[in-house]
Amino acid sequence: MTASNPHTIDASLVHFLETGPSDGQPVLLLHGMRFTAQTWQETGTLDRLADAGFRAIAVDLPGFGQSPDADGSKSDILKRIIGAFRLENLVIAAPSMSGEYSLPLIIDPEISLAGYVAIAPTHVPAFAPSLKGASLPVLAIWGDDDPVVPPAHADLLAEALPNLTRVIIEKGGHPTYLNQTAQFHDHLEAFLKGLTACRNVIPDKSHLISEHDVTTLG
């Protein structure tokens, strides 16, 4: 079931879907160029995370889906979105194009991250040198048949980030969460549960997927 509920916080609308318990570990799901927040509903990822006790938020990045464009650098835009939700100790899941938005946040002292899921993100060669030595837990997950972002980029991240788990999914494409969804979900959930092993989060089985517009960007 999907509910609609617009929210006003600042100045420019950002559309998002949210599900799971409000006190669950927050997981912010970004998207690639051809996709939107709706993709994570269609793949069942929002439901899977909610059933596991996580608070899952999928956003339409500005200029995509139902979110209008916004001014500012991509990383600053994402920081303002995170600030609007008042998210702390969150995990960012970043496929493809959203790497340009999110990779710099791995070492941003203003953002409280518990982990990062690199889903074949773009711009790894550009950002990997600046990430060197960062201790954040990272899951790097690629399809072995990715024609857009080669799996070798996972190795670049592994060289920079000492606390990285590298997963290459057999017969996986660039959006490996589409053609190898079950394996993708298993690895994602295992990583997230590893981060929250010390927390007592009770899954909310009666969750709804709520659809929102939130004003966050000036």
mmCIF file of C-alpha atoms in Angstrom:
data_model
loop_
_atom_site.group_PDB
_atom_site.id
_atom_site.type_symbol
_atom_site.label_atom_id
_atom_site.label_comp_id
_atom_site.label_asym_id
_atom_site.label_seq_id
_atom_site.Cartn_x
_atom_site.Cartn_y
_atom_site.Cartn_z
ATOM 1 C CA MET A 1 0.000 0.000 0.000
ATOM 2 C CA THR A 2 1.287 3.463 -0.916
ATOM 3 C CA ALA A 3 0.298 6.620 0.946
ATOM 4 C CA SER A 4 0.822 10.187 -0.243
ATOM 5 C CA ASN A 5 1.930 12.860 2.217
ATOM 6 C CA PRO A 6 3.626 16.131 1.170
ATOM 7 C CA HIS A 7 6.045 17.779 3.598
ATOM 8 C CA THR A 8 7.411 21.327 3.618
ATOM 9 C CA ILE A 9 10.799 22.012 5.162
ATOM 10 C CA ASP A 10 12.635 24.562 3.080
ATOM 11 C CA ALA A 11 12.293 25.746 -0.493
ATOM 12 C CA SER A 12 12.437 23.155 -3.295
ATOM 13 C CA LEU A 13 10.559 19.871 -3.497
ATOM 14 C CA VAL A 14 12.313 16.524 -3.352
ATOM 15 C CA HIS A 15 10.117 13.507 -3.941
ATOM 16 C CA PHE A 16 10.777 10.383 -1.900
ATOM 17 C CA LEU A 17 9.394 7.042 -0.748
ATOM 18 C CA GLU A 18 9.840 5.874 2.833
ATOM 19 C CA THR A 19 9.064 2.656 4.633
ATOM 20 C CA GLY A 20 10.063 0.751 7.769
ATOM 21 C CA PRO A 21 10.106 1.654 11.468
ATOM 22 C CA SER A 22 10.878 5.281 12.249
ATOM 23 C CA ASP A 23 13.528 4.229 14.794
ATOM 24 C CA GLY A 24 15.232 1.776 12.446
ATOM 25 C CA GLN A 25 18.719 2.222 11.034
ATOM 26 C CA PRO A 26 18.235 4.777 8.224
ATOM 27 C CA VAL A 27 19.214 3.649 4.733
ATOM 28 C CA LEU A 28 19.169 6.309 2.019
ATOM 29 C CA LEU A 29 18.668 4.778 -1.429
ATOM 30 C CA LEU A 30 19.863 6.877 -4.362
ATOM 31 C CA HIS A 31 19.492 5.973 -8.048
ATOM 32 C CA GLY A 32 21.173 5.915 -11.435
ATOM 33 C CA MET A 33 20.483 8.132 -14.423
ATOM 34 C CA ARG A 34 17.708 5.998 -15.944
ATOM 35 C CA PHE A 35 15.982 5.292 -12.643
ATOM 36 C CA THR A 36 14.105 6.932 -9.759
ATOM 37 C CA ALA A 37 12.987 6.204 -6.207
ATOM 38 C CA GLN A 38 10.215 4.094 -7.724
ATOM 39 C CA THR A 39 12.834 1.590 -8.897
ATOM 40 C CA TRP A 40 13.478 0.527 -5.306
ATOM 41 C CA GLN A 41 9.783 -0.142 -4.827
ATOM 42 C CA GLU A 42 9.585 -2.164 -8.040
ATOM 43 C CA THR A 43 12.572 -4.327 -7.071
ATOM 44 C CA GLY A 44 11.098 -4.980 -3.627
ATOM 45 C CA THR A 45 14.105 -3.393 -1.931
ATOM 46 C CA LEU A 46 12.016 -1.010 0.171
ATOM 47 C CA ASP A 47 9.882 -3.874 1.462
ATOM 48 C CA ARG A 48 12.901 -6.120 2.031
ATOM 49 C CA LEU A 49 14.663 -3.497 4.146
ATOM 50 C CA ALA A 50 11.529 -2.631 6.102
ATOM 51 C CA ASP A 51 10.886 -6.304 6.879
ATOM 52 C CA ALA A 52 14.448 -6.491 8.213
ATOM 53 C CA GLY A 53 13.821 -3.537 10.549
ATOM 54 C CA PHE A 54 15.467 -0.732 8.589
ATOM 55 C CA ARG A 55 14.076 2.706 7.849
ATOM 56 C CA ALA A 56 14.447 2.890 4.074
ATOM 57 C CA ILE A 57 14.217 6.209 2.227
ATOM 58 C CA ALA A 58 14.432 6.328 -1.571
ATOM 59 C CA VAL A 59 14.712 9.776 -3.138
ATOM 60 C CA ASP A 60 14.308 11.221 -6.602
ATOM 61 C CA LEU A 61 17.488 13.251 -6.949
ATOM 62 C CA PRO A 62 16.852 16.819 -8.167
ATOM 63 C CA GLY A 63 16.204 16.894 -11.888
ATOM 64 C CA PHE A 64 15.021 13.272 -11.948
ATOM 65 C CA GLY A 65 11.649 11.626 -11.456
ATOM 66 C CA GLN A 66 9.270 13.958 -9.643
ATOM 67 C CA SER A 67 11.960 16.231 -8.164
ATOM 68 C CA PRO A 68 12.685 19.542 -9.922
ATOM 69 C CA ASP A 69 16.249 20.582 -10.602
ATOM 70 C CA ALA A 70 18.261 22.379 -7.918
ATOM 71 C CA ASP A 71 21.317 24.601 -7.796
ATOM 72 C CA GLY A 72 24.601 23.639 -6.188
ATOM 73 C CA SER A 73 27.215 20.928 -6.485
ATOM 74 C CA LYS A 74 25.964 17.367 -6.443
ATOM 75 C CA SER A 75 27.547 16.560 -3.084
ATOM 76 C CA ASP A 76 26.139 19.734 -1.522
ATOM 77 C CA ILE A 77 22.671 18.890 -2.837
ATOM 78 C CA LEU A 78 22.867 15.465 -1.223
ATOM 79 C CA LYS A 79 24.104 16.975 2.038
ATOM 80 C CA ARG A 80 21.089 19.295 2.089
ATOM 81 C CA ILE A 81 18.743 16.380 1.478
ATOM 82 C CA ILE A 82 20.320 14.476 4.373
ATOM 83 C CA GLY A 83 20.056 17.560 6.549
ATOM 84 C CA ALA A 84 16.389 18.018 5.710
ATOM 85 C CA PHE A 85 15.659 14.488 6.902
ATOM 86 C CA ARG A 86 17.897 15.058 9.941
ATOM 87 C CA LEU A 87 19.523 11.716 9.256
ATOM 88 C CA GLU A 88 22.344 10.542 11.483
ATOM 89 C CA ASN A 89 24.237 7.269 11.598
ATOM 90 C CA LEU A 90 22.844 6.521 8.167
ATOM 91 C CA VAL A 91 23.893 4.207 5.368
ATOM 92 C CA ILE A 92 23.966 5.546 1.822
ATOM 93 C CA ALA A 93 23.330 3.099 -1.024
ATOM 94 C CA ALA A 94 24.640 4.669 -4.223
ATOM 95 C CA PRO A 95 24.299 3.107 -7.673
ATOM 96 C CA SER A 96 25.874 4.401 -10.857
ATOM 97 C CA MET A 97 25.544 8.176 -11.376
ATOM 98 C CA SER A 98 24.814 8.822 -7.702
ATOM 99 C CA GLY A 99 28.451 8.082 -6.904
ATOM 100 C CA GLU A 100 29.242 11.637 -7.955
ATOM 101 C CA TYR A 101 26.802 12.878 -5.302
ATOM 102 C CA SER A 102 27.788 10.540 -2.505
ATOM 103 C CA LEU A 103 31.401 9.370 -2.693
ATOM 104 C CA PRO A 104 32.748 12.685 -1.307
ATOM 105 C CA LEU A 105 30.510 12.269 1.753
ATOM 106 C CA ILE A 106 32.512 9.238 2.897
ATOM 107 C CA ILE A 107 35.082 11.654 4.317
ATOM 108 C CA ASP A 108 32.813 14.639 5.002
ATOM 109 C CA PRO A 109 32.955 15.449 8.739
ATOM 110 C CA GLU A 110 29.529 17.120 8.608
ATOM 111 C CA ILE A 111 27.757 13.869 7.670
ATOM 112 C CA SER A 112 27.200 11.073 10.199
ATOM 113 C CA LEU A 113 27.592 7.830 8.260
ATOM 114 C CA ALA A 114 27.417 4.284 9.606
ATOM 115 C CA GLY A 115 28.267 2.732 6.257
ATOM 116 C CA TYR A 116 28.236 3.094 2.496
ATOM 117 C CA VAL A 117 27.071 0.736 -0.249
ATOM 118 C CA ALA A 118 28.829 1.338 -3.563
ATOM 119 C CA ILE A 119 26.634 -0.208 -6.269
ATOM 120 C CA ALA A 120 28.921 0.195 -9.281
ATOM 121 C CA PRO A 121 29.070 3.967 -8.759
ATOM 122 C CA THR A 122 30.554 6.293 -11.329
ATOM 123 C CA HIS A 123 33.505 8.627 -10.636
ATOM 124 C CA VAL A 124 35.492 6.123 -8.577
ATOM 125 C CA PRO A 125 38.850 6.977 -10.235
ATOM 126 C CA ALA A 126 38.253 10.673 -9.543
ATOM 127 C CA PHE A 127 37.397 10.285 -5.861
ATOM 128 C CA ALA A 128 39.281 7.175 -4.703
ATOM 129 C CA PRO A 129 42.593 8.977 -4.000
ATOM 130 C CA SER A 130 40.898 11.415 -1.620
ATOM 131 C CA LEU A 131 39.195 8.555 0.241
ATOM 132 C CA LYS A 132 42.421 6.716 1.026
ATOM 133 C CA GLY A 133 42.535 5.390 4.573
ATOM 134 C CA ALA A 134 38.933 6.230 5.513
ATOM 135 C CA SER A 135 37.711 3.670 8.053
ATOM 136 C CA LEU A 136 34.001 3.700 7.148
ATOM 137 C CA PRO A 137 32.550 0.210 6.514
ATOM 138 C CA VAL A 138 31.827 -0.086 2.798
ATOM 139 C CA LEU A 139 30.146 -2.737 0.672
ATOM 140 C CA ALA A 140 31.247 -2.567 -2.975
ATOM 141 C CA ILE A 141 28.863 -4.594 -5.105
ATOM 142 C CA TRP A 142 29.243 -5.030 -8.862
ATOM 143 C CA GLY A 143 27.939 -7.252 -11.627
ATOM 144 C CA ASP A 144 30.683 -9.216 -13.360
ATOM 145 C CA ASP A 145 29.273 -8.201 -16.769
ATOM 146 C CA ASP A 146 29.015 -4.460 -16.146
ATOM 147 C CA PRO A 147 29.641 -2.627 -19.449
ATOM 148 C CA VAL A 148 29.339 0.849 -17.895
ATOM 149 C CA VAL A 149 31.506 0.830 -14.752
ATOM 150 C CA PRO A 150 34.081 -1.987 -14.865
ATOM 151 C CA PRO A 151 34.443 -4.253 -11.813
ATOM 152 C CA ALA A 152 38.084 -3.141 -11.664
ATOM 153 C CA HIS A 153 36.782 0.063 -10.103
ATOM 154 C CA ALA A 154 35.814 -2.006 -7.069
ATOM 155 C CA ASP A 155 39.507 -2.793 -6.726
ATOM 156 C CA LEU A 156 40.325 0.925 -6.774
ATOM 157 C CA LEU A 157 37.928 1.454 -3.893
ATOM 158 C CA ALA A 158 39.363 -1.535 -2.037
ATOM 159 C CA GLU A 159 42.856 -0.075 -2.329
ATOM 160 C CA ALA A 160 41.648 3.186 -0.782
ATOM 161 C CA LEU A 161 39.247 1.892 1.862
ATOM 162 C CA PRO A 162 40.602 -0.659 4.357
ATOM 163 C CA ASN A 163 37.177 -1.619 5.718
ATOM 164 C CA LEU A 164 35.649 -2.560 2.364
ATOM 165 C CA THR A 165 33.858 -5.780 1.453
ATOM 166 C CA ARG A 166 33.992 -6.511 -2.281
ATOM 167 C CA VAL A 167 31.217 -8.549 -3.935
ATOM 168 C CA ILE A 168 31.129 -9.389 -7.647
ATOM 169 C CA ILE A 169 27.816 -10.960 -8.664
ATOM 170 C CA GLU A 170 27.994 -13.570 -11.402
ATOM 171 C CA LYS A 171 25.940 -12.764 -14.512
ATOM 172 C CA GLY A 172 25.188 -9.340 -13.088
ATOM 173 C CA GLY A 173 24.882 -6.293 -15.316
ATOM 174 C CA HIS A 174 25.397 -2.634 -14.491
ATOM 175 C CA PRO A 175 22.151 -2.322 -12.515
ATOM 176 C CA THR A 176 22.787 -5.735 -10.984
ATOM 177 C CA TYR A 177 19.895 -5.152 -8.577
ATOM 178 C CA LEU A 178 17.609 -5.605 -11.604
ATOM 179 C CA ASN A 179 18.852 -8.856 -13.125
ATOM 180 C CA GLN A 180 20.268 -10.489 -9.971
ATOM 181 C CA THR A 181 17.874 -9.006 -7.441
ATOM 182 C CA ALA A 182 17.821 -11.861 -4.924
ATOM 183 C CA GLN A 183 21.616 -11.997 -4.634
ATOM 184 C CA PHE A 184 21.810 -8.233 -4.409
ATOM 185 C CA HIS A 185 19.257 -8.168 -1.592
ATOM 186 C CA ASP A 186 21.023 -10.931 0.318
ATOM 187 C CA HIS A 187 24.376 -9.124 0.245
ATOM 188 C CA LEU A 188 22.814 -5.755 1.070
ATOM 189 C CA GLU A 189 20.852 -7.085 4.035
ATOM 190 C CA ALA A 190 23.835 -9.036 5.389
ATOM 191 C CA PHE A 191 26.013 -5.919 5.263
ATOM 192 C CA LEU A 192 23.390 -3.758 6.959
ATOM 193 C CA LYS A 193 22.729 -6.323 9.666
ATOM 194 C CA GLY A 194 26.445 -6.502 10.327
ATOM 195 C CA LEU A 195 26.459 -2.758 10.965
ATOM 196 C CA THR A 196 23.499 -2.918 13.324
ATOM 197 C CA ALA A 197 24.399 -6.130 15.164
ATOM 198 C CA CYS A 198 24.671 -4.246 18.440
ATOM 199 C CA ARG A 199 21.308 -2.533 18.053
ATOM 200 C CA ASN A 200 17.987 -4.037 19.106
ATOM 201 C CA VAL A 201 15.750 -3.109 16.177
ATOM 202 C CA ILE A 202 12.379 -4.892 15.974
ATOM 203 C CA PRO A 203 11.055 -5.218 12.403
ATOM 204 C CA ASP A 204 7.705 -3.544 11.772
ATOM 205 C CA LYS A 205 5.778 -6.051 9.682
ATOM 206 C CA SER A 206 2.840 -3.687 9.189
ATOM 207 C CA HIS A 207 4.854 -1.018 7.383
ATOM 208 C CA LEU A 208 3.483 1.140 4.578
ATOM 209 C CA ILE A 209 5.410 2.637 1.723
ATOM 210 C CA SER A 210 4.755 6.349 2.092
ATOM 211 C CA GLU A 211 5.188 8.709 -0.825
ATOM 212 C CA HIS A 212 6.306 12.242 -0.038
ATOM 213 C CA ASP A 213 7.483 15.537 -1.390
ATOM 214 C CA VAL A 214 9.840 17.324 0.966
ATOM 215 C CA THR A 215 11.122 20.852 0.462
ATOM 216 C CA THR A 216 14.789 20.821 1.169
ATOM 217 C CA LEU A 217 16.765 22.753 -1.370
ATOM 218 C CA GLY A 218 17.206 26.464 -1.816
#
